[in-house]
Short mmCIF file of C-alpha atoms in Angstrom, two decimals:
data_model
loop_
_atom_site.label_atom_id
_atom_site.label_comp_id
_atom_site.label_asym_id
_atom_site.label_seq_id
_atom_site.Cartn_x
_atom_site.Cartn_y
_atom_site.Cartn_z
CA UNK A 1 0.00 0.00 0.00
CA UNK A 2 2.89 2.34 0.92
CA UNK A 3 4.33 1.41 -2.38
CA UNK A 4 1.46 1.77 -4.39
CA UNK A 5 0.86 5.51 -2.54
CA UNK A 6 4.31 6.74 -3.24
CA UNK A 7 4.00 5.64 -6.76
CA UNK A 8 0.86 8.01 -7.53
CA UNK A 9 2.21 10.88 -5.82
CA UNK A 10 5.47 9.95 -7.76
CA UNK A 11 3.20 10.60 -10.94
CA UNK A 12 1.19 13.17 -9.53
CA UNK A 13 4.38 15.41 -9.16
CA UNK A 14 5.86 14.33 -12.47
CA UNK A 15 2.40 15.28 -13.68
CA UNK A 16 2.88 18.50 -12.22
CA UNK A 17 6.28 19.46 -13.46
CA UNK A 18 5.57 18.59 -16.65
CA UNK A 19 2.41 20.40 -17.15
CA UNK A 20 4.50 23.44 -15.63
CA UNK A 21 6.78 22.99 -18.29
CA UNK A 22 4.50 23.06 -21.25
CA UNK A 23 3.32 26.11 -19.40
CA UNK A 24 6.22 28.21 -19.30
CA UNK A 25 7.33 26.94 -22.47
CA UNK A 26 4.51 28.61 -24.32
CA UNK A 27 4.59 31.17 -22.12
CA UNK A 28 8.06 31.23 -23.94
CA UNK A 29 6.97 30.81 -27.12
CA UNK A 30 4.24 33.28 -26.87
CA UNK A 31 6.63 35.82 -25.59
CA UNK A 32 8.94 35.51 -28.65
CA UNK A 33 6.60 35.25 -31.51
CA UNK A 34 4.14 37.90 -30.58
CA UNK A 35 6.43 41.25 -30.49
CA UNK A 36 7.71 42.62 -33.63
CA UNK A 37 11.37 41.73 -34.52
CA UNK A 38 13.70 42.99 -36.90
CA UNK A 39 12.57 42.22 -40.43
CA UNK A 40 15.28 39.47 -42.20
CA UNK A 41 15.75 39.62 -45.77
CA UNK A 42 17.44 36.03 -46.75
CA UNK A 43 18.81 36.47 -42.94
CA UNK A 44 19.89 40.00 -43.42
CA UNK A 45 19.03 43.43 -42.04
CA UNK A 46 18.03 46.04 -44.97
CA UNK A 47 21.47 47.57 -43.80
CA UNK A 48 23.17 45.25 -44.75
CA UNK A 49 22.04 45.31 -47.92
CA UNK A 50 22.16 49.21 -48.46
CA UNK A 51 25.75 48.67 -47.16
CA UNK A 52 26.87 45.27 -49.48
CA UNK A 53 25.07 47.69 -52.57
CA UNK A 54 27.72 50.44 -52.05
CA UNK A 55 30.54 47.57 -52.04
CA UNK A 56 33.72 47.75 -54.40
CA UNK A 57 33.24 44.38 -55.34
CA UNK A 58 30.68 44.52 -58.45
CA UNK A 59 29.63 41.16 -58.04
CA UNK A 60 28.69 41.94 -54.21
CA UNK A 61 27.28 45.43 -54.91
CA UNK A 62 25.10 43.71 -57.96
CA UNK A 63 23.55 40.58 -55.78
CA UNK A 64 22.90 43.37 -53.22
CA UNK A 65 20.64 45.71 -55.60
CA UNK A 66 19.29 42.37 -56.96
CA UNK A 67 17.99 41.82 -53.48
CA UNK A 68 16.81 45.42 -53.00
CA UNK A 69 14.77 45.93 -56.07
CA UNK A 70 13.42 42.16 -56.63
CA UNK A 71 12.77 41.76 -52.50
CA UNK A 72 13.44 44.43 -50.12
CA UNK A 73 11.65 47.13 -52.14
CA UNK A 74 8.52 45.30 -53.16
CA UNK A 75 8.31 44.28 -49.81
CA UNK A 76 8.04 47.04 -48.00
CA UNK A 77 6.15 48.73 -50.67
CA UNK A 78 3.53 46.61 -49.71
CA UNK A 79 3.80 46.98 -46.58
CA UNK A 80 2.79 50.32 -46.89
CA UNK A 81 -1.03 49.65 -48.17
CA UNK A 82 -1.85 45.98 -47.03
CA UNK A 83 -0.33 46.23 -43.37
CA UNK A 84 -3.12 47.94 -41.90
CA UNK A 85 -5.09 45.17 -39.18
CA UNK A 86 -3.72 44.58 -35.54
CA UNK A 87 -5.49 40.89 -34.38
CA UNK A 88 -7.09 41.56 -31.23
CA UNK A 89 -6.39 38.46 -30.14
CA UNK A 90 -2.68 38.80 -30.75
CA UNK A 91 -3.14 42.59 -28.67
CA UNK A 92 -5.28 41.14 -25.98
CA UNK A 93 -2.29 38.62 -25.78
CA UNK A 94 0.32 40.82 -25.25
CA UNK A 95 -1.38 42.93 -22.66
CA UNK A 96 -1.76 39.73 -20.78
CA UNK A 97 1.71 38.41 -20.93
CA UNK A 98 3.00 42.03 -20.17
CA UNK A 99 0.95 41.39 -16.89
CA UNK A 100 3.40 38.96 -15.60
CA UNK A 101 6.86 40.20 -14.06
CA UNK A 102 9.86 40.19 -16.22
CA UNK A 103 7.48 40.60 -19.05
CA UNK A 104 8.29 42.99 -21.92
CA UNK A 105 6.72 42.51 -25.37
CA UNK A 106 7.66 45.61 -28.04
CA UNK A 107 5.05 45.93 -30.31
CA UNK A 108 4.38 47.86 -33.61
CA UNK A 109 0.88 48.71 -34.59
CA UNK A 110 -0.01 48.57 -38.02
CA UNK A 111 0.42 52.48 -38.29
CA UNK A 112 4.27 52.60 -37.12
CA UNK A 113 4.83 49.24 -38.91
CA UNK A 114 3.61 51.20 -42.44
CA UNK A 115 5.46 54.32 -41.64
CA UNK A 116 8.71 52.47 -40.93
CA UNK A 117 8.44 50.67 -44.07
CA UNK A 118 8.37 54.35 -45.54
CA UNK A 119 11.19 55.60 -43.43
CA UNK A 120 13.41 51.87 -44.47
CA UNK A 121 12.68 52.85 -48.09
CA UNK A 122 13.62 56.68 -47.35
CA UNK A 123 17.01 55.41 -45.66
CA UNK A 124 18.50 53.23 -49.04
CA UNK A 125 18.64 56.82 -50.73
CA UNK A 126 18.70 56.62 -54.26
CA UNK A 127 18.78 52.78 -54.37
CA UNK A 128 15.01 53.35 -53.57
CA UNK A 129 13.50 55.10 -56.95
CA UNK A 130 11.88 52.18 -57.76
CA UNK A 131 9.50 52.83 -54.73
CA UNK A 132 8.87 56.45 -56.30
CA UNK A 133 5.28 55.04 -57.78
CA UNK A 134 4.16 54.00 -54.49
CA UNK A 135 5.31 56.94 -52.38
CA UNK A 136 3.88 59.30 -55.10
CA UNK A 137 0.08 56.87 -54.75
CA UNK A 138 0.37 57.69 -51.13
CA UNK A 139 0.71 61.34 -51.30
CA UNK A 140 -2.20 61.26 -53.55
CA UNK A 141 -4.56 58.83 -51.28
CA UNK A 142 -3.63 61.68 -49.12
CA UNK A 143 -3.40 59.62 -45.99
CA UNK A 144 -2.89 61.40 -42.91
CA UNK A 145 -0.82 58.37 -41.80
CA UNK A 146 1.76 58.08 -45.00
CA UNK A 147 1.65 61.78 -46.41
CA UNK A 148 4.64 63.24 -44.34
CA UNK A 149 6.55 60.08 -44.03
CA UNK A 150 6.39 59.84 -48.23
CA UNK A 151 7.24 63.64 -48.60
CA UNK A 152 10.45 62.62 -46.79
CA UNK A 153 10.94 59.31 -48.04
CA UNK A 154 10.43 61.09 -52.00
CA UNK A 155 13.20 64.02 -51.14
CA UNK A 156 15.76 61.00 -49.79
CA UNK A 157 15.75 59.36 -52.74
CA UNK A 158 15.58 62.09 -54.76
CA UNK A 159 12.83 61.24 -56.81
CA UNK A 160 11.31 63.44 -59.96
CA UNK A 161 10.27 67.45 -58.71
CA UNK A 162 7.71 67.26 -61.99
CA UNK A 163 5.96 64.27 -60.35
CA UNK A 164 6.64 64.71 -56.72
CA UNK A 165 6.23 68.44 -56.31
CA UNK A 166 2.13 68.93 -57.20
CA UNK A 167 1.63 65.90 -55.12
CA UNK A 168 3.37 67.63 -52.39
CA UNK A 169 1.70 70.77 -53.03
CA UNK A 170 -1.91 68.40 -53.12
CA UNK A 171 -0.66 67.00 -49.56
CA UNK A 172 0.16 70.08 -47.44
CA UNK A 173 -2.89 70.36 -45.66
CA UNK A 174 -4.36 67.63 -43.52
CA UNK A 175 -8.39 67.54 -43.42
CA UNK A 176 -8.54 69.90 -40.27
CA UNK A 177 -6.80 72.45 -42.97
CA UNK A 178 -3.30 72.65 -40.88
CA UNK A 179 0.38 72.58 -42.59
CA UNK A 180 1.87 69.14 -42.35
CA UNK A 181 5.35 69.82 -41.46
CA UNK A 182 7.09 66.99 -42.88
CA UNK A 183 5.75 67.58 -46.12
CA UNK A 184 6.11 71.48 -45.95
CA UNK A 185 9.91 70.40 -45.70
CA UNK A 186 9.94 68.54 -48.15
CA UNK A 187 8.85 70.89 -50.67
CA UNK A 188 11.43 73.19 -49.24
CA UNK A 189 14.21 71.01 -50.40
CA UNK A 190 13.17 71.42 -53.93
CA UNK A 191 14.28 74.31 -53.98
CA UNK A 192 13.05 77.20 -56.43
CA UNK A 193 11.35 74.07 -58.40
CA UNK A 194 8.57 74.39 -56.20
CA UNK A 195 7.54 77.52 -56.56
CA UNK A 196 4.19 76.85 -57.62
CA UNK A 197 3.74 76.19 -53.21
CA UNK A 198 4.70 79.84 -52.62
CA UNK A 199 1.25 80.96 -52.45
CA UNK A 200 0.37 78.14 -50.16
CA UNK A 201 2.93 78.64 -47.88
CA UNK A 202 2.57 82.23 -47.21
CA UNK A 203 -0.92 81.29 -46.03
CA UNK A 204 0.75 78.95 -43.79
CA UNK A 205 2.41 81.39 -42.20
CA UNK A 206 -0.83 82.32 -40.22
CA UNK A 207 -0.78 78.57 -39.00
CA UNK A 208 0.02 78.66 -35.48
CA UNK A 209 -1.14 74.73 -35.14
CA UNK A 210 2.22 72.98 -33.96
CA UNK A 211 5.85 74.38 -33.30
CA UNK A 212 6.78 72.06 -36.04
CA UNK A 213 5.17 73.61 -38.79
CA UNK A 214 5.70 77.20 -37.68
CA UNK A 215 9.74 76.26 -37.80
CA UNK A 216 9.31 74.45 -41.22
CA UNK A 217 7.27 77.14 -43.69
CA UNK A 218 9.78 80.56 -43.29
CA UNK A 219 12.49 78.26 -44.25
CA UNK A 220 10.71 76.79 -46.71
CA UNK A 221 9.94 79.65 -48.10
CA UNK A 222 13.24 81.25 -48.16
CA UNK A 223 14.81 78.15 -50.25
CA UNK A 224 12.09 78.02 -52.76
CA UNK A 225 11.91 81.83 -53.21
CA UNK A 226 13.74 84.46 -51.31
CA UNK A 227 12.14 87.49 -52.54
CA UNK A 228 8.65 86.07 -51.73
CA UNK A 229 9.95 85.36 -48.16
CA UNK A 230 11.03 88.40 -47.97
CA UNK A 231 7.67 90.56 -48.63
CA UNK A 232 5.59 88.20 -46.27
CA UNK A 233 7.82 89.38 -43.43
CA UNK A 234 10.31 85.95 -42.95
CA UNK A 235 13.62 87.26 -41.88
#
């Protein structure tokens, strides 16, 4: 009887260990798959890639803007339009598991994982013009999301004024009718190209929304056109 006693509670506490060991492994799992890591292109950071297209080596620098334009690009190109749903069960999930001590899962949501896809894009440069067409379509969705985060993006990889600067111009005012900064600056790095967002801008002088976009228009203004600068008041 003792025997037989010590045997279940044997198995009872195996029982219990294991099942505490599924536990924390998925606890482990969970933690690890849920959060948003790096993204890997054949194993590879996007900097490495930018870096390996720059190398000396033509062979090297030609696999590397093989990889950009046929993976990296198109990638995060579409990042930018399809990426836009957050499961709930994946955020109820985290907030759960963030709960417990130790706990720290980063997470993205779909907004910041589209306009980092914009910024990646922005930061290859000119390697990026093939992602001109799809910065250019969101400037003119005019999302409130993408708009400033394209302007940039368009400027850094020195895409076309003809095509990019009417966009711009289309973009500088969000629906509540207030300057968006980002794309403001942009415009001002065109230079006397975009002239045609003088007018605009000296109305945006009056806009007294943000710090950012009271910083952004005078210079602006003075690199696209000094003289018109100059008779609204910007010293």
């Amino acid at each position: 009887m003792v025997c037989m006693s010590l045997k279940r509670i044997l198995r009872l506490v195996i029982g219990v260990v294991l099942g505490s060991g599924v536990l924390v492994g998925g606890i482990w799992v969970s933690i690890h798959s849920l959060g948003n890591d790096e993204t890997l292109y054949r194993g590879k950071p996007i900097a490495y890639w930018a870096e390996q297209s720059a190398h000396q080596q033509p062979a090297l620098s030609n696999q590397a803007m093989l990889m950009l334009n046929g993976v990296v690009i198109p990638y995060l190109t579409n990042q930018m339009f399809s990426d836009t749903n957050d499961s709930r069960i994946r955020m109820a999930l985290i907030d759960q598991l963030n709960g417990l001590p130790g706990v720290h899962i980063t997470f993205v949501p779909q907004e910041g994982r589209r306009v980092q896809a914009i910024n990646d894009l922005g930061s290859l440069g000119p390697k990026a013009k093939a992602a001109a067409p799809a910065l250019l379509q969101a400037l003119e969705c005019k999302d409130d999301v993408l708009c400033g985060p394209a302007a940039s993006a368009l400027v850094k990889i020195q895409a076309e004024p003809d095509r990019a600067i009417p966009l711009l111009i289309g973009c500088l005012l969000d629906r509540e009718g207030r300057g968006r900064p980002d794309v403001v600056e942009a415009l001002g790095e065109f230079g006397p190209k975009a002239g045609a967002a003088v007018p605009v801008l000296v109305k945006l002088l009056a806009d007294r929304s943000s710090k950012d976009i009271m910083a952004a228009v005078p210079i602006a203004l003075k690199n696209i056109d000094p003289d018109a600068a100059a008779k609204a008041g910007v010293k």
